[in-house]
Amino acid sequence: MNPLAIIGQFILGFFEETGRLSIFTRDAVRHIVLPPIYFRLIFAQMVKIGYNSLPVVGLTAFFTGGVLALQIYIGGSRFNAESLVSSIVALGITRELGPVMAGLMVAGRVSAGLAAEIGTMRVTEQIDALRTLSTNPFKYLVVPRLLAATITMPFLVLIADILGIMGGYIVGTKSLGFNGAVYIRNSVDFIEFNDVASGLIKAAVFGFIIALMGCYHGYQSKGGAQGVGRATTNAVVSASILILAANYALTSLLFS
Amino acid sequence: MTASSEFHIELKDVHKNFGPKKVLDGINLQVKRGHSMVVIGGSGTGKSVMLKCIIGLMTPTSGSICLDGQEVGHLPQHERDGLMRKFGMLFQGAALFDSLPVWENVAFRLIQGAGMDRDEAREKAQEKLRQVGLSPEVMDLSPNELSGGMQKRVGLARAIAADPEIIFFDEPTTGLDPIMADVINDLIVDCVKRLGATAISITHDMASARKIGDDAAMIHKGKIIWNGDVANIDHSGNEYVDQFIHGRAEGPIQMDILKA
């Protein structure tokens, strides 16, 4: 096959996908503000997406905080800077690792689930059935999931921040020999409101990305079990990459 | 409601392409108010696409689709969706919402579309389920706890729940045993008669076609090649129809099978 044709096909495919995603996002956002709004469904999705992600996010943050304390202690001791452990753990968790780790974990859990659920509804004609029953699939399926993820992610990250710092505290006091009161004092003194707030803003954006990718890939899926499988994979991969890219963009925006 | 046209549903020269592939290639079809039309034809001849164009799930590439003489084929999406309340559709795989119990499936349009009170909707769902021969015990089951035939019946109850003017049946008997297929046929006839609705069914089950249809049309390669009273289907004088209703491999319709 002609290599130029392959490049051309790739580029055309890229723009086609970008266009489709843009239209999907526009439609989804427009339906967020237009009535009817299904509060019942939004609440149900908040439980499914947010509350049920707590264990996964909490454990991830706890261990990340713990390992961060260990590494910083090892690295810091080379410059006699061990005393910085608590402040760096606090800053690292709230500004960066809390939102990003939570985002990636929820992307794996939720994007995949949404893509599989909506994809199956697509291939079994349930989405067509919704429309024949005078119900807009965007309002009924996409909007509640988008809102639920965008609203609950900041709360999840707030909890991740607390548990992450707690992970660092436990490692710091139990195995690195820090004094508990001093450790907490140092963490609290160093953290500023903006550190936490910027992490929560990131979290909301990540939540939106996670639900959008899950819904988009599920909605576009076709071709039976294989199509749903592909949609699930694409949802997780694209959500993860977009989270990391958005994280960079937001960090340079929020801290500049 | 006064009918402003002789035909309830009228398609004129409807085309639908998917990329370079022509699925509908100039469909002309008329269905009179209160009549039941069956559309027969092989797999992949465009039957489902035609139904989806009429109901508004797909937009035809060109041509005219009229309901009561009013052109609806190229209306903008939101106006098109507003017409959905006229329609009921039974999907091939029943397409029940597996996140909801049976009764909420049946009452879906009443609750979401018409904003009916949940208790009232539940009663209405029970009545519609009784009409399709299902006892109130299934109301709180999940759709995936039901057999295929029961799912079809719930799908039928859902399609008729809001008393539509037009009902579509997409292969209502496919995948059912012959007895259950006949039960479904009887229910379809009964429901359509009771509502006085106009119906279009697509099927390749001839027993079902004879039972539920007043009129029949045969679709082949995206065109209607025969159209008439279902009673005349045995002497249509059309070789394509003859081959199809007798299920012969030899004839003018050639399947795309490579000969060894």
Short mmCIF file of C-alpha atoms in Angstrom, two decimals:
data_model
loop_
_atom_site.label_atom_id
_atom_site.label_comp_id
_atom_site.label_asym_id
_atom_site.label_seq_id
_atom_site.Cartn_x
_atom_site.Cartn_y
_atom_site.Cartn_z
CA MET A 1 0.00 0.00 0.00
CA ASN A 2 1.06 3.54 -0.77
CA PRO A 3 2.66 5.04 2.38
CA LEU A 4 1.31 8.49 1.51
CA ALA A 5 -2.19 7.06 1.40
CA ILE A 6 -1.71 5.62 4.87
CA ILE A 7 -0.58 8.98 6.24
CA GLY A 8 -3.48 10.73 4.50
CA GLN A 9 -5.97 8.22 5.85
CA PHE A 10 -4.60 8.65 9.35
CA ILE A 11 -4.85 12.43 9.21
CA LEU A 12 -8.34 12.38 7.73
CA GLY A 13 -9.42 9.90 10.36
CA PHE A 14 -8.00 12.12 13.09
CA PHE A 15 -9.91 15.17 11.92
CA GLU A 16 -13.09 13.17 11.42
CA GLU A 17 -12.89 11.87 14.98
CA THR A 18 -12.11 15.32 16.37
CA GLY A 19 -15.11 16.75 14.54
CA ARG A 20 -17.42 14.01 15.77
CA LEU A 21 -16.23 14.46 19.33
CA SER A 22 -16.69 18.24 19.12
CA ILE A 23 -20.27 17.86 17.92
CA PHE A 24 -20.96 15.29 20.62
CA THR A 25 -19.53 17.59 23.30
CA ARG A 26 -21.51 20.57 22.02
CA ASP A 27 -24.76 18.58 22.04
CA ALA A 28 -24.05 17.19 25.50
CA VAL A 29 -23.28 20.60 26.99
CA ARG A 30 -26.32 22.17 25.36
CA HIS A 31 -28.56 19.53 26.88
CA ILE A 32 -27.12 20.19 30.35
CA VAL A 33 -28.87 23.55 30.45
CA LEU A 34 -32.04 22.78 28.50
CA PRO A 35 -34.97 21.21 30.41
CA PRO A 36 -36.08 18.58 31.29
CA ILE A 37 -33.39 17.73 33.84
CA TYR A 38 -33.58 14.28 35.41
CA PHE A 39 -32.48 14.95 39.00
CA ARG A 40 -33.28 11.41 40.04
CA LEU A 41 -30.86 10.03 37.45
CA ILE A 42 -28.16 12.55 38.31
CA PHE A 43 -28.33 11.48 41.93
CA ALA A 44 -28.23 7.79 41.03
CA GLN A 45 -25.16 8.38 38.88
CA MET A 46 -23.46 10.40 41.62
CA VAL A 47 -23.73 7.34 43.84
CA LYS A 48 -22.50 5.01 41.11
CA ILE A 49 -19.68 7.17 39.80
CA GLY A 50 -18.65 9.08 42.91
CA TYR A 51 -19.51 7.18 46.04
CA ASN A 52 -18.62 3.76 44.63
CA SER A 53 -15.21 5.04 43.54
CA LEU A 54 -14.29 5.96 47.11
CA PRO A 55 -12.44 2.74 48.04
CA VAL A 56 -10.34 2.72 44.91
CA VAL A 57 -9.46 6.40 45.11
CA GLY A 58 -8.88 6.30 48.87
CA LEU A 59 -6.52 3.33 48.75
CA THR A 60 -4.60 4.75 45.81
CA ALA A 61 -4.12 8.09 47.56
CA PHE A 62 -3.15 6.46 50.85
CA PHE A 63 -0.39 4.36 49.35
CA THR A 64 0.78 7.18 47.08
CA GLY A 65 1.15 9.46 50.08
CA GLY A 66 3.04 6.75 51.93
CA VAL A 67 5.48 6.01 49.13
CA LEU A 68 5.98 9.72 48.52
CA ALA A 69 7.07 10.17 52.13
CA LEU A 70 9.53 7.27 51.80
CA GLN A 71 11.04 8.54 48.56
CA ILE A 72 11.35 12.12 49.67
CA TYR A 73 12.98 10.97 52.88
CA ILE A 74 15.53 8.91 50.95
CA GLY A 75 16.14 11.67 48.40
CA GLY A 76 16.03 14.47 50.96
CA SER A 77 18.54 12.80 53.28
CA ARG A 78 21.20 13.25 50.60
CA PHE A 79 20.92 17.01 51.06
CA ASN A 80 20.13 16.88 54.76
CA ALA A 81 16.62 18.00 53.91
CA GLU A 82 14.62 15.21 55.60
CA SER A 83 12.60 17.76 57.49
CA LEU A 84 10.86 18.79 54.26
CA VAL A 85 9.07 15.42 53.94
CA SER A 86 5.78 16.55 55.40
CA SER A 87 5.49 19.76 53.38
CA ILE A 88 6.49 18.17 50.10
CA VAL A 89 4.06 15.30 50.61
CA ALA A 90 1.28 17.79 51.30
CA LEU A 91 2.11 19.93 48.28
CA GLY A 92 2.66 17.00 45.94
CA ILE A 93 -0.58 15.33 46.92
CA THR A 94 -2.85 18.35 46.78
CA ARG A 95 -1.43 19.97 43.68
CA GLU A 96 -0.57 17.01 41.54
CA LEU A 97 -0.84 13.43 42.67
CA GLY A 98 -4.24 13.63 44.35
CA PRO A 99 -6.14 14.80 41.27
CA VAL A 100 -4.06 12.87 38.73
CA MET A 101 -4.04 9.52 40.55
CA ALA A 102 -7.72 9.82 41.38
CA GLY A 103 -8.43 10.87 37.80
CA LEU A 104 -6.59 7.90 36.31
CA MET A 105 -8.14 5.41 38.72
CA VAL A 106 -11.65 6.74 38.12
CA ALA A 107 -10.96 6.78 34.38
CA GLY A 108 -10.18 3.08 34.56
CA ARG A 109 -13.21 2.31 36.65
CA VAL A 110 -15.84 4.68 35.34
CA SER A 111 -14.95 5.40 31.69
CA ALA A 112 -14.80 1.69 31.00
CA GLY A 113 -18.07 1.04 32.78
CA LEU A 114 -19.89 3.86 31.02
CA ALA A 115 -18.57 2.87 27.60
CA ALA A 116 -19.60 -0.75 28.14
CA GLU A 117 -23.04 0.18 29.44
CA ILE A 118 -23.90 2.75 26.78
CA GLY A 119 -22.20 0.69 24.07
CA THR A 120 -24.34 -2.31 24.92
CA MET A 121 -27.42 -0.11 24.90
CA ARG A 122 -26.40 1.08 21.45
CA VAL A 123 -25.86 -2.36 19.92
CA THR A 124 -29.04 -3.80 21.45
CA GLU A 125 -31.05 -0.86 20.02
CA GLN A 126 -31.94 0.44 23.49
CA ILE A 127 -30.80 3.92 22.47
CA ASP A 128 -33.08 3.80 19.42
CA ALA A 129 -35.85 2.59 21.70
CA LEU A 130 -35.30 5.57 24.00
CA ARG A 131 -35.82 7.93 21.09
CA THR A 132 -38.97 6.16 19.94
CA LEU A 133 -40.27 6.67 23.49
CA SER A 134 -39.85 10.44 23.13
CA THR A 135 -36.81 10.56 25.39
CA ASN A 136 -33.63 12.27 24.32
CA PRO A 137 -30.69 9.91 24.92
CA PHE A 138 -28.40 12.85 25.59
CA LYS A 139 -30.62 14.08 28.39
CA TYR A 140 -31.40 10.66 29.76
CA LEU A 141 -27.99 9.00 29.47
CA VAL A 142 -25.20 11.45 28.79
CA VAL A 143 -26.09 14.54 30.85
CA PRO A 144 -26.64 12.76 34.20
CA ARG A 145 -23.31 10.96 33.86
CA LEU A 146 -21.41 14.09 32.83
CA LEU A 147 -22.85 16.13 35.67
CA ALA A 148 -22.40 13.38 38.24
CA ALA A 149 -18.73 12.87 37.36
CA THR A 150 -17.98 16.60 37.22
CA ILE A 151 -19.64 17.24 40.57
CA THR A 152 -18.31 14.25 42.49
CA MET A 153 -14.69 14.25 41.32
CA PRO A 154 -13.69 17.32 43.43
CA PHE A 155 -15.13 15.61 46.52
CA LEU A 156 -13.26 12.43 45.71
CA VAL A 157 -10.05 14.37 45.29
CA LEU A 158 -10.60 16.23 48.55
CA ILE A 159 -10.85 12.88 50.28
CA ALA A 160 -7.84 11.65 48.31
CA ASP A 161 -5.87 14.70 49.53
CA ILE A 162 -6.70 13.93 53.14
CA LEU A 163 -5.94 10.23 52.86
CA GLY A 164 -2.76 10.87 50.89
CA ILE A 165 -1.43 13.21 53.56
CA MET A 166 -2.49 10.67 56.16
CA GLY A 167 -0.54 7.97 54.31
CA GLY A 168 2.53 10.19 54.46
CA TYR A 169 1.89 10.90 58.13
CA ILE A 170 1.68 7.24 59.06
CA VAL A 171 4.87 6.35 57.19
CA GLY A 172 6.56 9.46 58.52
CA THR A 173 5.71 8.86 62.16
CA LYS A 174 5.75 5.06 62.29
CA SER A 175 8.76 4.22 60.18
CA LEU A 176 10.76 7.41 59.62
CA GLY A 177 10.65 8.59 63.19
CA PHE A 178 9.03 12.01 62.78
CA ASN A 179 7.18 13.56 65.65
CA GLY A 180 3.44 13.46 64.87
CA ALA A 181 2.63 16.96 66.06
CA VAL A 182 5.56 18.51 64.18
CA TYR A 183 4.65 16.60 61.04
CA ILE A 184 1.09 17.92 61.05
CA ARG A 185 2.23 21.42 61.97
CA ASN A 186 4.61 21.46 58.97
CA SER A 187 1.97 20.17 56.57
CA VAL A 188 -0.64 22.70 57.65
CA ASP A 189 1.78 25.62 57.65
CA PHE A 190 2.98 24.97 54.15
CA ILE A 191 -0.28 24.34 52.36
CA GLU A 192 -2.04 27.32 50.87
CA PHE A 193 -5.62 27.57 49.85
CA ASN A 194 -4.61 27.77 46.19
CA ASP A 195 -2.81 24.42 46.33
CA VAL A 196 -5.97 22.63 47.30
CA ALA A 197 -8.27 24.74 45.12
CA SER A 198 -6.23 24.22 41.98
CA GLY A 199 -6.35 20.47 42.58
CA LEU A 200 -10.11 20.58 42.92
CA ILE A 201 -10.52 22.58 39.71
CA LYS A 202 -8.43 19.97 37.95
CA ALA A 203 -10.60 17.29 39.47
CA ALA A 204 -13.78 18.77 38.04
CA VAL A 205 -12.22 18.96 34.57
CA PHE A 206 -10.98 15.37 34.86
CA GLY A 207 -14.46 14.25 35.92
CA PHE A 208 -15.92 15.84 32.83
CA ILE A 209 -13.29 14.18 30.61
CA ILE A 210 -13.87 10.77 32.20
CA ALA A 211 -17.63 10.79 31.68
CA LEU A 212 -17.38 12.40 28.25
CA MET A 213 -14.98 9.74 26.95
CA GLY A 214 -17.05 6.92 28.41
CA CYS A 215 -20.30 8.22 26.94
CA TYR A 216 -18.80 9.24 23.61
CA HIS A 217 -17.13 5.93 22.86
CA GLY A 218 -20.11 3.96 24.10
CA TYR A 219 -22.49 6.05 22.03
CA GLN A 220 -20.43 5.61 18.85
CA SER A 221 -19.88 1.89 19.26
CA LYS A 222 -21.17 -0.53 16.68
CA GLY A 223 -20.77 -4.14 15.74
CA GLY A 224 -21.72 -6.30 18.70
CA ALA A 225 -19.48 -7.56 21.47
CA GLN A 226 -16.28 -6.67 19.64
CA GLY A 227 -17.45 -3.12 19.08
CA VAL A 228 -18.32 -2.69 22.74
CA GLY A 229 -14.92 -4.08 23.71
CA ARG A 230 -13.19 -1.61 21.43
CA ALA A 231 -15.29 1.24 22.81
CA THR A 232 -14.31 0.31 26.36
CA THR A 233 -10.60 0.23 25.56
CA ASN A 234 -10.75 3.48 23.62
CA ALA A 235 -12.64 5.17 26.42
CA VAL A 236 -10.05 4.30 29.07
CA VAL A 237 -7.05 5.07 26.87
CA SER A 238 -8.38 8.38 25.58
CA ALA A 239 -9.62 9.48 29.01
CA SER A 240 -6.22 8.72 30.57
CA ILE A 241 -4.28 10.54 27.88
CA LEU A 242 -6.61 13.54 27.92
CA ILE A 243 -6.36 13.72 31.72
CA LEU A 244 -2.57 13.85 31.56
CA ALA A 245 -2.64 16.43 28.76
CA ALA A 246 -5.28 18.54 30.51
CA ASN A 247 -3.27 18.26 33.72
CA TYR A 248 -0.29 19.85 32.04
CA ALA A 249 -2.39 22.56 30.43
CA LEU A 250 -4.20 23.36 33.67
CA THR A 251 -1.03 23.38 35.74
CA SER A 252 0.66 25.85 33.42
CA LEU A 253 -2.53 27.92 33.40
CA LEU A 254 -3.27 27.84 37.13
CA PHE A 255 0.27 28.36 38.39
CA SER A 256 1.48 30.92 35.89
CA MET B 1 -58.36 13.90 13.84
CA THR B 2 -59.18 14.37 10.18
CA ALA B 3 -57.02 12.67 7.67
CA SER B 4 -55.86 15.17 5.11
CA SER B 5 -54.61 12.43 2.84
CA GLU B 6 -55.91 9.09 1.66
CA PHE B 7 -52.76 7.47 3.01
CA HIS B 8 -51.57 7.56 6.57
CA ILE B 9 -47.99 6.86 5.57
CA GLU B 10 -46.64 7.59 2.14
CA LEU B 11 -43.08 7.19 0.87
CA LYS B 12 -42.05 8.62 -2.47
CA ASP B 13 -38.75 7.77 -4.09
CA VAL B 14 -36.92 7.42 -0.79
CA HIS B 15 -33.17 6.88 -1.05
CA LYS B 16 -30.75 6.15 1.76
CA ASN B 17 -27.03 5.76 1.20
CA PHE B 18 -24.35 4.77 3.67
CA GLY B 19 -21.24 6.12 2.03
CA PRO B 20 -21.08 4.59 -1.44
CA LYS B 21 -23.56 1.85 -0.49
CA LYS B 22 -27.16 2.37 -1.63
CA VAL B 23 -29.42 0.70 0.90
CA LEU B 24 -32.71 2.23 -0.17
CA ASP B 25 -32.87 2.90 -3.89
CA GLY B 26 -36.15 4.66 -4.57
CA ILE B 27 -38.79 3.21 -2.23
CA ASN B 28 -42.42 3.96 -3.02
CA LEU B 29 -44.95 2.73 -0.49
CA GLN B 30 -48.40 3.75 0.69
CA VAL B 31 -50.18 2.54 3.81
CA LYS B 32 -53.82 3.39 4.42
CA ARG B 33 -55.02 4.52 7.85
CA GLY B 34 -55.87 1.55 10.04
CA HIS B 35 -54.29 -0.95 7.68
CA SER B 36 -51.61 -3.43 8.56
CA MET B 37 -48.80 -3.66 6.03
CA VAL B 38 -46.19 -6.39 6.09
CA VAL B 39 -42.93 -5.85 4.30
CA ILE B 40 -41.11 -9.02 3.38
CA GLY B 41 -37.66 -9.44 1.96
CA GLY B 42 -34.34 -11.11 2.59
CA SER B 43 -31.77 -10.08 5.13
CA GLY B 44 -29.88 -6.93 4.26
CA THR B 45 -32.37 -5.66 1.69
CA GLY B 46 -33.07 -2.45 3.61
CA LYS B 47 -36.24 -3.33 5.53
CA SER B 48 -35.03 -2.08 8.90
CA VAL B 49 -33.49 1.02 7.39
CA MET B 50 -36.82 1.85 5.77
CA LEU B 51 -38.63 1.59 9.11
CA LYS B 52 -36.00 3.71 10.82
CA CYS B 53 -36.34 6.37 8.14
CA ILE B 54 -40.12 6.50 8.60
CA ILE B 55 -40.00 6.66 12.37
CA GLY B 56 -37.24 9.27 12.27
CA LEU B 57 -34.27 7.38 13.72
CA MET B 58 -32.50 7.96 10.40
CA THR B 59 -32.80 10.75 7.86
CA PRO B 60 -33.26 9.64 4.26
CA THR B 61 -30.67 10.83 1.75
CA SER B 62 -33.43 11.99 -0.57
CA GLY B 63 -37.11 11.48 -1.24
CA SER B 64 -40.31 12.28 0.60
CA ILE B 65 -41.91 10.69 3.65
CA CYS B 66 -45.42 11.93 4.47
CA LEU B 67 -47.58 11.27 7.51
CA ASP B 68 -51.19 12.28 6.85
CA GLY B 69 -49.98 14.15 3.79
CA GLN B 70 -47.50 16.18 5.84
CA GLU B 71 -43.85 15.97 4.82
CA VAL B 72 -41.72 14.78 7.75
CA GLY B 73 -38.64 13.22 6.14
CA HIS B 74 -36.43 16.28 6.39
CA LEU B 75 -37.69 18.04 9.49
CA PRO B 76 -35.05 19.23 11.95
CA GLN B 77 -34.24 16.76 14.70
CA HIS B 78 -36.19 18.34 17.56
CA GLU B 79 -39.39 18.71 15.51
CA ARG B 80 -38.97 15.16 14.31
CA ASP B 81 -38.63 13.92 17.87
CA GLY B 82 -41.87 15.73 18.70
CA LEU B 83 -43.69 13.41 16.30
CA MET B 84 -42.44 10.32 18.13
CA ARG B 85 -45.49 10.21 20.36
CA LYS B 86 -47.51 9.08 17.35
CA PHE B 87 -45.34 5.99 17.07
CA GLY B 88 -44.79 2.77 18.92
CA MET B 89 -42.10 0.32 17.93
CA LEU B 90 -41.35 -3.26 18.84
CA PHE B 91 -37.67 -3.88 18.26
CA GLN B 92 -36.21 -7.11 16.97
CA GLY B 93 -34.39 -7.89 20.22
CA ALA B 94 -37.16 -6.22 22.24
CA ALA B 95 -34.56 -3.57 23.31
CA LEU B 96 -35.87 -3.45 26.87
CA PHE B 97 -33.95 -1.22 29.28
CA ASP B 98 -32.17 -3.70 31.51
CA SER B 99 -31.54 -1.10 34.19
CA LEU B 100 -35.27 -0.80 34.86
CA PRO B 101 -37.84 -3.33 36.10
CA VAL B 102 -40.44 -4.62 33.67
CA TRP B 103 -43.21 -2.25 34.73
CA GLU B 104 -41.01 0.84 34.34
CA ASN B 105 -40.10 -0.34 30.87
CA VAL B 106 -43.77 -0.52 29.93
CA ALA B 107 -44.60 2.78 31.59
CA PHE B 108 -41.45 4.51 30.32
CA ARG B 109 -43.09 6.91 27.94
CA LEU B 110 -45.87 7.68 30.39
CA ILE B 111 -43.40 8.64 33.13
CA GLN B 112 -40.60 10.29 31.10
CA GLY B 113 -42.58 11.66 28.19
CA ALA B 114 -46.00 12.46 29.60
CA GLY B 115 -44.90 13.11 33.19
CA MET B 116 -47.50 10.75 34.64
CA ASP B 117 -47.51 10.02 38.36
CA ARG B 118 -45.56 6.83 39.10
CA ASP B 119 -48.41 5.01 40.88
CA GLU B 120 -50.81 5.78 38.08
CA ALA B 121 -48.23 4.73 35.49
CA ARG B 122 -47.73 1.46 37.35
CA GLU B 123 -51.43 0.67 37.15
CA LYS B 124 -51.46 1.48 33.47
CA ALA B 125 -48.44 -0.77 32.96
CA GLN B 126 -50.22 -3.60 34.74
CA GLU B 127 -53.22 -3.22 32.45
CA LYS B 128 -51.04 -3.24 29.33
CA LEU B 129 -49.13 -6.28 30.59
CA ARG B 130 -52.42 -8.09 31.10
CA GLN B 131 -53.33 -7.24 27.51
CA VAL B 132 -50.26 -9.12 26.31
CA GLY B 133 -51.00 -12.03 28.64
CA LEU B 134 -48.47 -11.37 31.39
CA SER B 135 -49.40 -11.62 35.06
CA PRO B 136 -48.64 -8.85 37.57
CA GLU B 137 -45.93 -11.07 39.08
CA VAL B 138 -43.48 -10.12 36.33
CA MET B 139 -43.89 -6.38 37.03
CA ASP B 140 -40.91 -6.09 39.37
CA LEU B 141 -38.62 -8.54 37.61
CA SER B 142 -35.65 -7.35 35.61
CA PRO B 143 -36.00 -7.85 31.82
CA ASN B 144 -33.07 -10.28 31.72
CA GLU B 145 -34.93 -12.65 34.03
CA LEU B 146 -37.55 -13.19 31.31
CA SER B 147 -37.57 -15.63 28.41
CA GLY B 148 -37.30 -14.37 24.83
CA GLY B 149 -41.03 -14.68 24.23
CA MET B 150 -41.86 -12.83 27.44
CA GLN B 151 -39.41 -10.07 26.55
CA LYS B 152 -41.14 -9.66 23.19
CA ARG B 153 -44.47 -9.40 24.97
CA VAL B 154 -43.12 -6.75 27.35
CA GLY B 155 -41.72 -4.93 24.31
CA LEU B 156 -45.16 -5.09 22.74
CA ALA B 157 -46.78 -3.77 25.91
CA ARG B 158 -44.27 -0.91 25.93
CA ALA B 159 -44.96 -0.11 22.27
CA ILE B 160 -48.72 0.13 22.84
CA ALA B 161 -48.59 1.74 26.30
CA ALA B 162 -49.24 5.28 25.12
CA ASP B 163 -51.87 4.26 22.53
CA PRO B 164 -49.89 5.19 19.40
CA GLU B 165 -51.46 5.84 15.98
CA ILE B 166 -48.73 3.98 14.16
CA ILE B 167 -46.95 0.84 15.32
CA PHE B 168 -43.89 -0.75 13.79
CA PHE B 169 -42.85 -4.33 14.31
CA ASP B 170 -39.27 -5.25 13.44
CA GLU B 171 -39.18 -9.01 12.89
CA PRO B 172 -41.57 -9.74 15.77
CA THR B 173 -41.28 -13.52 15.56
CA THR B 174 -37.58 -13.98 14.82
CA GLY B 175 -35.89 -16.25 17.31
CA LEU B 176 -39.09 -17.62 18.85
CA ASP B 177 -40.46 -21.14 18.71
CA PRO B 178 -43.43 -21.61 16.32
CA ILE B 179 -46.02 -21.66 19.08
CA MET B 180 -44.74 -18.55 20.80
CA ALA B 181 -44.45 -16.92 17.37
CA ASP B 182 -48.13 -17.57 16.81
CA VAL B 183 -49.00 -16.21 20.26
CA ILE B 184 -47.13 -13.02 19.36
CA ASN B 185 -48.91 -12.86 16.00
CA ASP B 186 -52.29 -13.11 17.72
CA LEU B 187 -51.31 -10.41 20.20
CA ILE B 188 -50.15 -8.11 17.42
CA VAL B 189 -53.41 -8.54 15.52
CA ASP B 190 -55.36 -8.02 18.71
CA CYS B 191 -53.43 -4.91 19.81
CA VAL B 192 -53.49 -3.27 16.41
CA LYS B 193 -57.24 -3.90 16.04
CA ARG B 194 -57.98 -2.66 19.53
CA LEU B 195 -56.06 0.59 18.97
CA GLY B 196 -57.27 1.01 15.40
CA ALA B 197 -53.66 1.80 14.61
CA THR B 198 -51.80 1.71 11.33
CA ALA B 199 -49.08 -0.93 11.42
CA ILE B 200 -46.00 -1.79 9.41
CA SER B 201 -44.27 -5.07 10.17
CA ILE B 202 -41.11 -6.32 8.62
CA THR B 203 -40.56 -10.02 8.63
CA HIS B 204 -39.28 -12.96 6.69
CA ASP B 205 -41.60 -15.35 8.45
CA MET B 206 -44.37 -16.07 5.93
CA ALA B 207 -46.78 -17.57 8.46
CA SER B 208 -46.52 -14.39 10.48
CA ALA B 209 -46.89 -12.19 7.39
CA ARG B 210 -50.12 -13.93 6.36
CA LYS B 211 -51.54 -13.64 9.83
CA ILE B 212 -50.80 -10.04 10.73
CA GLY B 213 -50.94 -8.34 7.33
CA ASP B 214 -53.79 -6.81 5.33
CA ASP B 215 -51.41 -5.71 2.61
CA ALA B 216 -47.96 -6.92 1.74
CA ALA B 217 -44.97 -5.50 -0.07
CA MET B 218 -41.75 -7.15 -1.02
CA ILE B 219 -38.47 -5.28 -0.89
CA HIS B 220 -35.44 -6.36 -2.87
CA LYS B 221 -32.17 -4.46 -3.32
CA GLY B 222 -33.65 -1.29 -1.87
CA LYS B 223 -36.74 -1.22 -4.08
CA ILE B 224 -40.34 -2.32 -3.61
CA ILE B 225 -40.76 -4.96 -6.29
CA TRP B 226 -44.28 -6.13 -5.47
CA ASN B 227 -47.15 -4.68 -3.52
CA GLY B 228 -50.68 -5.95 -3.03
CA ASP B 229 -53.27 -7.68 -0.89
CA VAL B 230 -51.71 -10.28 1.38
CA ALA B 231 -54.32 -12.82 0.21
CA ASN B 232 -52.96 -12.56 -3.32
CA ILE B 233 -49.41 -13.22 -2.39
CA ASP B 234 -49.56 -16.85 -3.56
CA HIS B 235 -50.51 -15.85 -7.09
CA SER B 236 -48.63 -12.61 -7.38
CA GLY B 237 -47.22 -13.58 -10.75
CA ASN B 238 -43.91 -12.23 -9.58
CA GLU B 239 -41.02 -14.69 -9.69
CA TYR B 240 -39.15 -12.91 -6.91
CA VAL B 241 -42.12 -13.14 -4.56
CA ASP B 242 -42.71 -16.78 -5.50
CA GLN B 243 -39.12 -17.67 -4.80
CA PHE B 244 -39.20 -15.86 -1.46
CA ILE B 245 -42.46 -17.27 -0.09
CA HIS B 246 -41.49 -20.79 -1.07
CA GLY B 247 -37.98 -20.33 0.23
CA ARG B 248 -36.17 -21.70 -2.81
CA ALA B 249 -32.45 -21.22 -3.30
CA GLU B 250 -32.92 -21.25 -7.10
CA GLY B 251 -34.57 -18.31 -8.79
CA PRO B 252 -34.09 -14.70 -9.80
CA ILE B 253 -32.84 -13.71 -6.32
CA GLN B 254 -29.21 -14.74 -6.15
CA MET B 255 -27.58 -14.90 -2.76
CA ASP B 256 -24.03 -13.62 -2.66
CA ILE B 257 -22.47 -17.00 -2.14
CA LEU B 258 -19.33 -18.01 -3.91
CA LYS B 259 -19.94 -21.17 -5.94
CA ALA B 260 -17.29 -23.80 -5.28
#
